[in-house]
Short mmCIF file of C-alpha atoms in Angstrom, two decimals:
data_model
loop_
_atom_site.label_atom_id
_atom_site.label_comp_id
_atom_site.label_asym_id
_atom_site.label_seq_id
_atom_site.Cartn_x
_atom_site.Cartn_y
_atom_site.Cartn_z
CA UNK A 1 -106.42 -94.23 -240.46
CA UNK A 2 -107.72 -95.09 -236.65
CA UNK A 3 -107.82 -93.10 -233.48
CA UNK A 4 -106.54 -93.76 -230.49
CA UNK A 5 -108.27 -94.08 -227.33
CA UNK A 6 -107.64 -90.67 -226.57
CA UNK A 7 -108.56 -89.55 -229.55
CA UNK A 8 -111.77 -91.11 -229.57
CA UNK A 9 -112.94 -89.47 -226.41
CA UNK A 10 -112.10 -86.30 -227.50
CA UNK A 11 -113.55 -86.76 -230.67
CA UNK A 12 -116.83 -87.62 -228.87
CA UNK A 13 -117.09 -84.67 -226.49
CA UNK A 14 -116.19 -82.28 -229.50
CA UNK A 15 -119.74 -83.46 -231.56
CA UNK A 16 -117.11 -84.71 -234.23
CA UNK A 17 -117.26 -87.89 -235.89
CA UNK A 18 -113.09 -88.08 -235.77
CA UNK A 19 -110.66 -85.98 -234.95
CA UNK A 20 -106.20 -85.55 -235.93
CA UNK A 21 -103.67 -84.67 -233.47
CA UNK A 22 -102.63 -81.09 -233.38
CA UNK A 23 -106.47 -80.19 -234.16
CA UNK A 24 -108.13 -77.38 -231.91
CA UNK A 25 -111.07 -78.54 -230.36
CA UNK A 26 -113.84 -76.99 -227.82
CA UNK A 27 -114.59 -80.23 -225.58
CA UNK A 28 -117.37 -80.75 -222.57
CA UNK A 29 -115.91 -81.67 -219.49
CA UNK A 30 -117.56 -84.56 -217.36
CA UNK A 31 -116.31 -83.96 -213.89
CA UNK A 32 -113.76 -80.92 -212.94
CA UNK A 33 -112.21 -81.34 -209.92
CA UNK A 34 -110.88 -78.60 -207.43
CA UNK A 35 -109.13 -77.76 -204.43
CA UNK A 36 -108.51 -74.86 -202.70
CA UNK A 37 -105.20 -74.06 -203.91
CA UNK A 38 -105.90 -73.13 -207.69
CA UNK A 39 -109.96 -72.59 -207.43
CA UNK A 40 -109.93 -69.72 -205.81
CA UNK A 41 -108.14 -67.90 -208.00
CA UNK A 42 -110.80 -69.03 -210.88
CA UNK A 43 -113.51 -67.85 -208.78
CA UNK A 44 -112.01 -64.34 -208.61
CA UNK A 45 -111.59 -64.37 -211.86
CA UNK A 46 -115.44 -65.44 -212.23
CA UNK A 47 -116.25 -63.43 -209.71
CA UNK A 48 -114.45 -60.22 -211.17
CA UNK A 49 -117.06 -60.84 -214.39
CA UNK A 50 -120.43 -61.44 -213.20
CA UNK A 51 -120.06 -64.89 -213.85
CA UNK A 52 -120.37 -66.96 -210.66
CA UNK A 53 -122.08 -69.90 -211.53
CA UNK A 54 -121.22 -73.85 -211.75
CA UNK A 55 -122.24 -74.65 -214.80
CA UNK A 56 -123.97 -78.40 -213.04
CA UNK A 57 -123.38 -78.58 -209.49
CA UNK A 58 -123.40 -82.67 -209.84
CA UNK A 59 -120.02 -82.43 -212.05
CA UNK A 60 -118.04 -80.55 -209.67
CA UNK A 61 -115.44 -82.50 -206.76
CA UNK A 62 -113.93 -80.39 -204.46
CA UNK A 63 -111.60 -81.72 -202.32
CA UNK A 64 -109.03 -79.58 -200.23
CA UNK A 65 -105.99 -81.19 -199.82
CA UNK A 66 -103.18 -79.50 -200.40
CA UNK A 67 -103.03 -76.87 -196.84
CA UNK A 68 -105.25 -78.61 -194.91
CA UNK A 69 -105.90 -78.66 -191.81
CA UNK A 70 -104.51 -75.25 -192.01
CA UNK A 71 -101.49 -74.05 -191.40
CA UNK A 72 -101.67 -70.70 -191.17
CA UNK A 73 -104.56 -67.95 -191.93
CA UNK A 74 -103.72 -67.49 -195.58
CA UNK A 75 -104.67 -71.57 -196.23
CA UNK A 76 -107.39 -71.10 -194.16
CA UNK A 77 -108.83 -68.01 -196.00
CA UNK A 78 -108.35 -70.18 -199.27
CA UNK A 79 -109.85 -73.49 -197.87
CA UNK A 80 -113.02 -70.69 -196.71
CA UNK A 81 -113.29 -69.41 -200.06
CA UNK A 82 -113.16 -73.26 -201.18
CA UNK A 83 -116.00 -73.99 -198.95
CA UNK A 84 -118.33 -70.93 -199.03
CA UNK A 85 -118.41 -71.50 -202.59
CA UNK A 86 -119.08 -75.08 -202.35
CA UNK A 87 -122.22 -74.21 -200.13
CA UNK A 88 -122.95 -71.57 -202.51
CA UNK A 89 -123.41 -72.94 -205.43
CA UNK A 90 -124.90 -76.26 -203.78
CA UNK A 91 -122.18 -78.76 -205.00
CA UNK A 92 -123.22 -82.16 -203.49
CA UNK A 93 -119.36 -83.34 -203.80
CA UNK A 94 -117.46 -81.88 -201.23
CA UNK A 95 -114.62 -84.21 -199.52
CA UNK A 96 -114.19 -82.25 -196.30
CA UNK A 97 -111.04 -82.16 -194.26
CA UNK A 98 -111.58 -84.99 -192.53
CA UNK A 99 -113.91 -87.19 -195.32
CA UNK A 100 -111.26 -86.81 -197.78
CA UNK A 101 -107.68 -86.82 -198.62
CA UNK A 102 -105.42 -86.49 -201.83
CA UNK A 103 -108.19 -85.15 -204.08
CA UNK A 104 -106.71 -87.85 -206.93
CA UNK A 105 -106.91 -90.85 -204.73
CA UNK A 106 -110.15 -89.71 -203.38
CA UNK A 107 -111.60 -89.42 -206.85
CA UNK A 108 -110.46 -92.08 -207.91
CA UNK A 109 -112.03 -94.44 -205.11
CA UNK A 110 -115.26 -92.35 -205.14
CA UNK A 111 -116.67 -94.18 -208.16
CA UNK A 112 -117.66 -90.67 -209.45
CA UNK A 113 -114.53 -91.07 -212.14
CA UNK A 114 -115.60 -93.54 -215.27
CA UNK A 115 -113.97 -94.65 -218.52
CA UNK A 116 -114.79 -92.69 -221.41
CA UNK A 117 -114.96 -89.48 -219.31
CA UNK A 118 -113.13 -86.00 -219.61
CA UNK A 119 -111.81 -84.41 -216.59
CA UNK A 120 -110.20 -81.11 -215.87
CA UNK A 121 -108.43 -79.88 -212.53
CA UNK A 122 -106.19 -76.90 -211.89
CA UNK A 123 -103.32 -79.66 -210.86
CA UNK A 124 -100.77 -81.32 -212.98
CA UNK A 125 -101.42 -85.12 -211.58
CA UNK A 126 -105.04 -84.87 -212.93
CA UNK A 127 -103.53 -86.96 -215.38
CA UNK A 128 -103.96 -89.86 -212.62
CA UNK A 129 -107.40 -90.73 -213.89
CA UNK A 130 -106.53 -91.69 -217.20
CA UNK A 131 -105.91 -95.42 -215.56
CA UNK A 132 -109.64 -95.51 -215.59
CA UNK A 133 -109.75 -95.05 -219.67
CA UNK A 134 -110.90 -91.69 -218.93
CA UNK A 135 -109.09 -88.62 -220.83
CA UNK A 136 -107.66 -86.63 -217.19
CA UNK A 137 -105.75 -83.88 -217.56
CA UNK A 138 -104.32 -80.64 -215.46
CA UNK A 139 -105.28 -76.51 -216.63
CA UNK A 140 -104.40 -73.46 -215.52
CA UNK A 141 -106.72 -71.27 -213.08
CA UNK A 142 -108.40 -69.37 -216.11
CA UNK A 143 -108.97 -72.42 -218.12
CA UNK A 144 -110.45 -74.09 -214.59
CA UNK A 145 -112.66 -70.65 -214.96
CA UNK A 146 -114.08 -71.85 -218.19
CA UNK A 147 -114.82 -75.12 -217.21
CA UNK A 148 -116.58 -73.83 -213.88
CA UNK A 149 -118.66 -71.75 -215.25
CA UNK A 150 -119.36 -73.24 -219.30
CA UNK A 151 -118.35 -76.96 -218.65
CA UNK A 152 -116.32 -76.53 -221.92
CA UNK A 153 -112.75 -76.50 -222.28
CA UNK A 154 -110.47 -76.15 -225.50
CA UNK A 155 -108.02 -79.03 -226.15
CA UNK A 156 -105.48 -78.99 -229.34
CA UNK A 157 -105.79 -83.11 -229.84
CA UNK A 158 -102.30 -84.82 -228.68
CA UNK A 159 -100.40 -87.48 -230.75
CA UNK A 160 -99.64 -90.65 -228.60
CA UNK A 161 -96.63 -92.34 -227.16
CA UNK A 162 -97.47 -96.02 -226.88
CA UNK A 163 -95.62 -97.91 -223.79
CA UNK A 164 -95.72 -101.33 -224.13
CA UNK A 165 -94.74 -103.07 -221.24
CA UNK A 166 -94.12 -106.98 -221.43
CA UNK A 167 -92.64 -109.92 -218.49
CA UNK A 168 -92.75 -110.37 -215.10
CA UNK A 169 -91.05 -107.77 -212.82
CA UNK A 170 -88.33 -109.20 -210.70
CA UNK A 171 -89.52 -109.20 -206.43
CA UNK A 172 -88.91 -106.07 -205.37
CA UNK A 173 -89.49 -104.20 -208.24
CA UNK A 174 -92.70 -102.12 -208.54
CA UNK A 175 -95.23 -99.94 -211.04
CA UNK A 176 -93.05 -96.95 -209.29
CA UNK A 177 -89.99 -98.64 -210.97
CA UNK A 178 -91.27 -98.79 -213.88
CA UNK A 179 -92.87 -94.96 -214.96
CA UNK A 180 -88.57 -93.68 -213.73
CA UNK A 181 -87.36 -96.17 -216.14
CA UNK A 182 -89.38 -95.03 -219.08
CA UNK A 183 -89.13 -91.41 -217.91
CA UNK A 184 -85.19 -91.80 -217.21
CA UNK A 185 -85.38 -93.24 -221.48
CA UNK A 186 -87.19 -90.54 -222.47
CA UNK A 187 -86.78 -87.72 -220.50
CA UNK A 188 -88.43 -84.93 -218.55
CA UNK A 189 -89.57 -83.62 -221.86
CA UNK A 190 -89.67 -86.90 -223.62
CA UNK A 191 -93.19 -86.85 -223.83
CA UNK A 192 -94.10 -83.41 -224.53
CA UNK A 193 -97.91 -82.86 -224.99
CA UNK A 194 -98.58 -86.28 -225.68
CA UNK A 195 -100.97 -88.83 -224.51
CA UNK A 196 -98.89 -91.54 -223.00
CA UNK A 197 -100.99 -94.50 -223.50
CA UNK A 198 -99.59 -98.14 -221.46
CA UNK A 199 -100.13 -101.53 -222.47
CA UNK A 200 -98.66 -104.79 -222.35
CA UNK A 201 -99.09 -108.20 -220.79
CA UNK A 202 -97.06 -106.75 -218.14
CA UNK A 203 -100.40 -104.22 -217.21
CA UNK A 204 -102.73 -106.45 -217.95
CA UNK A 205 -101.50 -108.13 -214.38
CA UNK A 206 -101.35 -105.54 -212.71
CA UNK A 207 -103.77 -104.08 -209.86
CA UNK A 208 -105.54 -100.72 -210.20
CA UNK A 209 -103.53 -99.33 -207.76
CA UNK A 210 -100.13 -99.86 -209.88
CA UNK A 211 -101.92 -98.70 -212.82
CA UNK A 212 -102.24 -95.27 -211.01
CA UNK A 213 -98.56 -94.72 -210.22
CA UNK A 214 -98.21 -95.09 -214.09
CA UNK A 215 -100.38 -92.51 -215.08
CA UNK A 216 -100.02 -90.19 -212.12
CA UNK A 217 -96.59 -89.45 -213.54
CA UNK A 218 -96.91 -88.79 -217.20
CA UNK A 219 -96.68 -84.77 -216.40
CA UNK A 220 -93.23 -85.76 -215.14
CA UNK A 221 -92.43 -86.83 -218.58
CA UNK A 222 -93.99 -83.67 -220.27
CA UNK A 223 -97.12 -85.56 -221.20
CA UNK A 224 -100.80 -84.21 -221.22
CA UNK A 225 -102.18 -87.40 -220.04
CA UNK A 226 -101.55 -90.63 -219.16
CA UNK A 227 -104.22 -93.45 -220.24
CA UNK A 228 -104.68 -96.86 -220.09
CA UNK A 229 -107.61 -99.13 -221.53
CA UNK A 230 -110.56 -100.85 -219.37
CA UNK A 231 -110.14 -104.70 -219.18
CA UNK A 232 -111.43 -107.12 -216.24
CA UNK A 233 -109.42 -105.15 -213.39
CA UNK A 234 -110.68 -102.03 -214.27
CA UNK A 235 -114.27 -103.56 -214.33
CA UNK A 236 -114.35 -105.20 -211.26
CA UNK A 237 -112.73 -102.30 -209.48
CA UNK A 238 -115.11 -99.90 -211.19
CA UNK A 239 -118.38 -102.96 -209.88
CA UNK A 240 -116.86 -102.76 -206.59
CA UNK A 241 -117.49 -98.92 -206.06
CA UNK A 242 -120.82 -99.52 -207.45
CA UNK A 243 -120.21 -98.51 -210.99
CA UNK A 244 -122.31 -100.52 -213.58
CA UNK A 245 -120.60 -100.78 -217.37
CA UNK A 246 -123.84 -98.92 -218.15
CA UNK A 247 -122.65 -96.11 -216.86
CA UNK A 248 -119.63 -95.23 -218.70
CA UNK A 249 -118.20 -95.89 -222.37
CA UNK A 250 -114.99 -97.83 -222.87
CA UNK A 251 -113.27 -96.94 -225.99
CA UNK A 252 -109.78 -98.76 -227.25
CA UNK A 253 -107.29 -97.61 -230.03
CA UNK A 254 -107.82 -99.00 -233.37
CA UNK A 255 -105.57 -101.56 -234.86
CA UNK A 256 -103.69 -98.88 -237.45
CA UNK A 257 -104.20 -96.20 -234.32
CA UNK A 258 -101.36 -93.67 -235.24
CA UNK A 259 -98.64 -93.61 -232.57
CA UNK A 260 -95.97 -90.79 -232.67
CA UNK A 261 -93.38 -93.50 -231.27
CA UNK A 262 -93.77 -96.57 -229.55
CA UNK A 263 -91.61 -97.61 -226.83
CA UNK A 264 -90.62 -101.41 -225.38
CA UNK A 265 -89.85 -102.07 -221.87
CA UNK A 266 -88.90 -105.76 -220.93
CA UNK A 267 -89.95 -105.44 -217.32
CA UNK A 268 -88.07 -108.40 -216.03
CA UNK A 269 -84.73 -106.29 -217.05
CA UNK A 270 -85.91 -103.36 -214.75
CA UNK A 271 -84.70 -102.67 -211.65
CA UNK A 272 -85.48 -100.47 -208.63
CA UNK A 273 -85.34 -96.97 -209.24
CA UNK A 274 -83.90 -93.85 -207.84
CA UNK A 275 -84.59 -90.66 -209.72
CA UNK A 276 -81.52 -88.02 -208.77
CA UNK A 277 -82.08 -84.34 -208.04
CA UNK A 278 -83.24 -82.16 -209.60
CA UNK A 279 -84.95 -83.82 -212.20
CA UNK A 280 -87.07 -87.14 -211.86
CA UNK A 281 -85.50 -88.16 -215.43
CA UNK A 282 -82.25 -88.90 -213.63
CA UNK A 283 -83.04 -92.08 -212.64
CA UNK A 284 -80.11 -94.65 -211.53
CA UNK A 285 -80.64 -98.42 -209.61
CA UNK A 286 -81.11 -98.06 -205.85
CA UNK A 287 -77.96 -98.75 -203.97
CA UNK A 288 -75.09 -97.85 -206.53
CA UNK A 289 -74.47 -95.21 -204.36
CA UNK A 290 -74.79 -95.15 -200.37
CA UNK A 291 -75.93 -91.38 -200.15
CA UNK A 292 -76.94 -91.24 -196.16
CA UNK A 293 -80.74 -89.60 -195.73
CA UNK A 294 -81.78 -87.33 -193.77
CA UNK A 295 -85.38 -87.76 -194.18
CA UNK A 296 -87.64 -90.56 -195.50
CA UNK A 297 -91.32 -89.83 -197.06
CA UNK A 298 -93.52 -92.17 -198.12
CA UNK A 299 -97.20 -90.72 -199.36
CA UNK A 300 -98.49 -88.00 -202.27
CA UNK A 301 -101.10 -89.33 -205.01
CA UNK A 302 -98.46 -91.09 -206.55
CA UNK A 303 -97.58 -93.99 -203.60
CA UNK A 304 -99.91 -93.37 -200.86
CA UNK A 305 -102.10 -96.13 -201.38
CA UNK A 306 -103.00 -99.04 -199.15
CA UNK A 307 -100.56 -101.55 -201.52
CA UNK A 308 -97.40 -99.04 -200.91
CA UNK A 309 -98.24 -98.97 -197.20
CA UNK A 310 -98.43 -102.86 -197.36
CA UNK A 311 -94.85 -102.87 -199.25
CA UNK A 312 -93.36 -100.24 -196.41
CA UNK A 313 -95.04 -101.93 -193.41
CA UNK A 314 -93.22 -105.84 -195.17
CA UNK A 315 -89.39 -104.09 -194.65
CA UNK A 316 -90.18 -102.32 -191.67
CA UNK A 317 -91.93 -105.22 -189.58
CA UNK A 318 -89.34 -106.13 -186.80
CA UNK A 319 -86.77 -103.20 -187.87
CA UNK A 320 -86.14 -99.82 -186.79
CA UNK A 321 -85.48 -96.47 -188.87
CA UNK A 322 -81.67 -95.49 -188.63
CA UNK A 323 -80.98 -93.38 -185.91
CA UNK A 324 -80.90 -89.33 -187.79
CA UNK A 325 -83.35 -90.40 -190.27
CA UNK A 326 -87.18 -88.58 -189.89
CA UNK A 327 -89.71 -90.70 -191.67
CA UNK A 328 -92.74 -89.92 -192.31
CA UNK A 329 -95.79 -92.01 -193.49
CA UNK A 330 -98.89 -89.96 -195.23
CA UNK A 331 -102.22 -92.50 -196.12
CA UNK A 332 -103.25 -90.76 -199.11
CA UNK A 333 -106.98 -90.82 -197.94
CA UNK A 334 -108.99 -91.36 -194.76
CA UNK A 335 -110.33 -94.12 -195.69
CA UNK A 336 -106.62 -95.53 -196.92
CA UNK A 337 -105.87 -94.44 -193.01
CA UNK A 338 -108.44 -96.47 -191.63
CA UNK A 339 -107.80 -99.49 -193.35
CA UNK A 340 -103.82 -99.03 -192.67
CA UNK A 341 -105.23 -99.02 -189.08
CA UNK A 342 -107.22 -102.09 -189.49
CA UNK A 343 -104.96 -104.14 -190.84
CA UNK A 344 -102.40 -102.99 -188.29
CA UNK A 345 -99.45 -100.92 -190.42
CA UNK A 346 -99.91 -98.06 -188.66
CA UNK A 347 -98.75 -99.65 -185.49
CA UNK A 348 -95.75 -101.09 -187.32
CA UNK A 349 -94.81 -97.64 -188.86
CA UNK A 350 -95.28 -96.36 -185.25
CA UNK A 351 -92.94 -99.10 -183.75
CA UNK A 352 -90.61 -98.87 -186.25
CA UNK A 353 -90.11 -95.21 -185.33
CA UNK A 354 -92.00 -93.67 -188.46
CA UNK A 355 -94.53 -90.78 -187.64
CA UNK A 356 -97.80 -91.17 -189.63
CA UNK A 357 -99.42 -87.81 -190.70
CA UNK A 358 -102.66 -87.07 -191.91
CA UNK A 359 -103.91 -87.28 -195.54
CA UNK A 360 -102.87 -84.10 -197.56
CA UNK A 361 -100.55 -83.06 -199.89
CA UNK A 362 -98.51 -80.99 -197.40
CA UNK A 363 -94.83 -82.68 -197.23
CA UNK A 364 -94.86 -83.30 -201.23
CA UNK A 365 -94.65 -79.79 -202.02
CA UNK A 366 -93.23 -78.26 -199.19
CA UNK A 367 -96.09 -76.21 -197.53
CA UNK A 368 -96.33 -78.17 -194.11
CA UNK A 369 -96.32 -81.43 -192.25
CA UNK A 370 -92.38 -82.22 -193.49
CA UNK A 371 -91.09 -79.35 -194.94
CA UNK A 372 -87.16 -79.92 -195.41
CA UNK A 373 -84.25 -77.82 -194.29
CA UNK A 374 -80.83 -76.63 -195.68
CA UNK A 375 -78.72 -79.65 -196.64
CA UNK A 376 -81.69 -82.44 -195.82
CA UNK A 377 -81.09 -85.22 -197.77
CA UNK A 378 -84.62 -87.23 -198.39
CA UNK A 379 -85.88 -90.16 -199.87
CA UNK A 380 -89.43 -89.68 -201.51
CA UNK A 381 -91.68 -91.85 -202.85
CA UNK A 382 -93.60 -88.92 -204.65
CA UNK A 383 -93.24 -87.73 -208.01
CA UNK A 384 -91.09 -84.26 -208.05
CA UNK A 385 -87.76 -83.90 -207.20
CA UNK A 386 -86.96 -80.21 -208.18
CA UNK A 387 -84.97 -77.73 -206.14
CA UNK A 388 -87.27 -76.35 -203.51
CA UNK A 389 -89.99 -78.48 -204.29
CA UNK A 390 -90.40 -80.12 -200.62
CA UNK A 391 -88.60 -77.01 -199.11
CA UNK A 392 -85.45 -75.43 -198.79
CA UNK A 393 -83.72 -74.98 -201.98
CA UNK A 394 -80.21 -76.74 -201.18
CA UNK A 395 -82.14 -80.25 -200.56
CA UNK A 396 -81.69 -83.25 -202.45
CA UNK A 397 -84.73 -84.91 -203.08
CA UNK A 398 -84.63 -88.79 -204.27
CA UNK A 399 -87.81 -89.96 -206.16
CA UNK A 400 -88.32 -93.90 -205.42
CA UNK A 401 -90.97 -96.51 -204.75
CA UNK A 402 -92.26 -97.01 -201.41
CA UNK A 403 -90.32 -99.76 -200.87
CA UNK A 404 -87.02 -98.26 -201.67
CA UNK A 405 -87.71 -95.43 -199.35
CA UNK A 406 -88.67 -98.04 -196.50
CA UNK A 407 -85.71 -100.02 -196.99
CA UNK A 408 -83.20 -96.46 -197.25
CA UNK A 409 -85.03 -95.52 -193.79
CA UNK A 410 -83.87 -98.32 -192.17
CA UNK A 411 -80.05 -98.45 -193.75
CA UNK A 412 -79.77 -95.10 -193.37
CA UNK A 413 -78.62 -94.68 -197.18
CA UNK A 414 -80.11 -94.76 -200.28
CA UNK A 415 -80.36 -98.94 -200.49
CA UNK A 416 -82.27 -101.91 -202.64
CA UNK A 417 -84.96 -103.17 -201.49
CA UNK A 418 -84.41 -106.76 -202.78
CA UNK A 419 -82.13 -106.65 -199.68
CA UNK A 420 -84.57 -106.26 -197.29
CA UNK A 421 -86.97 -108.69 -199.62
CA UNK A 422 -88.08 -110.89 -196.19
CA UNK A 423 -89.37 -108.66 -192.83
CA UNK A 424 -87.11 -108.20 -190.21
CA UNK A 425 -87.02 -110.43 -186.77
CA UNK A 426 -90.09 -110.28 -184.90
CA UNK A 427 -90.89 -108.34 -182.41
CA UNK A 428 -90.47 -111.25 -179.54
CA UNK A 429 -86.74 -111.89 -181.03
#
């Protein structure tokens, strides 16, 4: 019997020649990545035993994201402990506030992240790098502890959904589009503890970017990773960031690979997608019903990249957001911000009548920068849609792509993008 991919590099930072799924395994760790949200409660812990130490400074990202810039003293005590400890220990990877952004997108840009890799975070969308062929996955604050201080980690080896994904999309459908169709088939538990490994002609086409909405969201499906194998895309956007394919290991599932079930997605039969409250698994086409918005957010490591600004800026070029709606535009990374700003978005967002924030995870979550009120009704392009999740506990939240929430923005309603698939009249009309 083969492995699959994940299996493989699991097997090979265990010292074991192959390993089964459901086997309990003590694994090295590659990179861990932190914020000041969850670390600082590991470095109590650490702290509490004698055991302050990073294991190797040169594996360790921190990136605060999530409260920053501060918004009041308790996230700036936390983003302090974040960065005392940083300068502490002398950790050369440190994404200030400022040099940084979405600690996922930043990682993944930073050319730090490589195939064959294991990587641990105290965050649930860890599970973003695994578009990279790299095993990425979220802990809990005292596993984060172990892997600060030992660079170990224990892992019981998942089984593996296979999603194979095969056709053209229709215009107007995106990567966002597809993860809520497959999580709306299987559910928000669908995938429970497994690797959720994508492939398909349909992949093979598509950009890194797209590749990253995929495997952002396989925690929304109850999986412990999402993955996806290294072909000429990954390569050249691995070259690009001046990674050379002797510096990482690429490792595929075998032929007779065991898969605990196998799903098919035609993706010329799927269509935009709006996941319902309170659960992204309730997923229906955009437009079946007219439900008027409140509030419009387009950002979070899941669609804050510089292609989902692209897709936003295309519907709102020449249009205005409907009168009542507040939308807000968050580049998931400075350097996502300044390229929006070169290639002039931001100035559409801006005439449109969008606000553009800075990078962080603030409106996704509810701690700042968009936090919603009783009764708001929003449109989100990020991955969570639970009650209270971006604020009070009576909001709906509506998980779509970026161009669905564009497009609902300007209606003023939930609405299809394929409507809105040409940019409105120019400015001068």
């Amino acid at each position: 019997m083969g492995m699959t991919m994940a299996q493989k590099i699991l097997a090979a930072h265990s010292g074991h020649a192959a390993v089964v799924p459901g086997q309990l395994i003590e694994c090295t760790t590659d990179l861990v990545l932190c914020h000041e949200i969850t670390t600082p409660a590991a470095l109590r812990m650490l702290e509490e035993r004698g055991m302050n130490r990073a294991f190797d400074p040169e594996k360790i990202v921190a990136i605060p994201d999530h409260s920053v810039p501060a918004m009041n003293i308790k996230a700036a005590k936390m983003y302090q402990k974040l960065k005392s400890w940083v300068q502490e220990q002398g950790i050369r990877h440190f994404y200030d506030v400022g040099r940084g952004g979405i600690a996922h997108v930043v990682l993944e840009n930073s050319g730090l992240l490589r195939p064959g890799q294991t990587l641990v975070s105290g965050d649930s969308h860890t599970c973003n790098g695994g578009a990279l062929g790299a095993f990425a996955t979220g802990v809990g604050s005292t596993d984060l502890a172990g892997a600060i201080y030992a660079g170990r980690v224990w892992f019981k080896v998942p089984e593996t959904m296979l999603i194979r994904v095969t056709g053209e999309m229709q215009p107007g459908v995106t990567p966002k589009d597809l993860v809520l169709e497959v999580i709306k088939r299987i559910g928000a538990d669908g995938a429970n503890y497994l690797a959720m490994e994508w492939t398909g002609d349909t992949i093979d086409r598509m950009d890194m970017e797209g590749r990253f909405t995929l495997t952002n969201m396989a925690i929304e499906a109850g999986g412990k990773t999402g993955i996806i194998a290294v072909d000429d895309t990954a390569r050249a956007y691995l070259a690009a960031r001046g990674v050379t394919p002797d510096q990482y290991t690429e490792y595929a599932s075998d032929p007779d690979a065991p898969y605990k079930v196998v799903i098919e997605l035609d993706a010329s039969q799927v269509e935009p997608t709006v996941a319902y409250p309170h659960i992204p698994s309730n997923g229906r086409v955009a437009g079946t019903d007219p439900i008027p918005v409140t509030h419009a957010y387009v950002g979070s490591c899941t669609n804050g990249r510089i292609t989902d600004l692209r897709e936003v800026a295309h519907i709102l070029r020449g249009r205005r957001v409907a009168d009542g709606v507040q939308m807000i535009v968050v580049p998931a990374t400075q350097a996502i911000w300044k390229q929006a700003a070169q290639e002039g978005l931001l100035e559409v967002f801006v005439e449109a009548g969008a606000s553009v924030s800075y990078p962080s995870c603030g409106a996704c979550l509810g701690m700042h920068s968009g936090v919603l009120g009783p009764d708001d009704v929003c449109i989100s392009s990020s991955n969570r849609n639970f009650v209270g999740r971006m604020g009070d506990p009576s909001a709906q939240i509506y998980l779509a792509s970026p161009a669905t929430v564009a497009a609902s923005a300007v209606a003023g309603v939930i609405s299809d993008p394929r409507e809105y698939a040409t940019g409105g009249p120019s400015a001068a009309d």
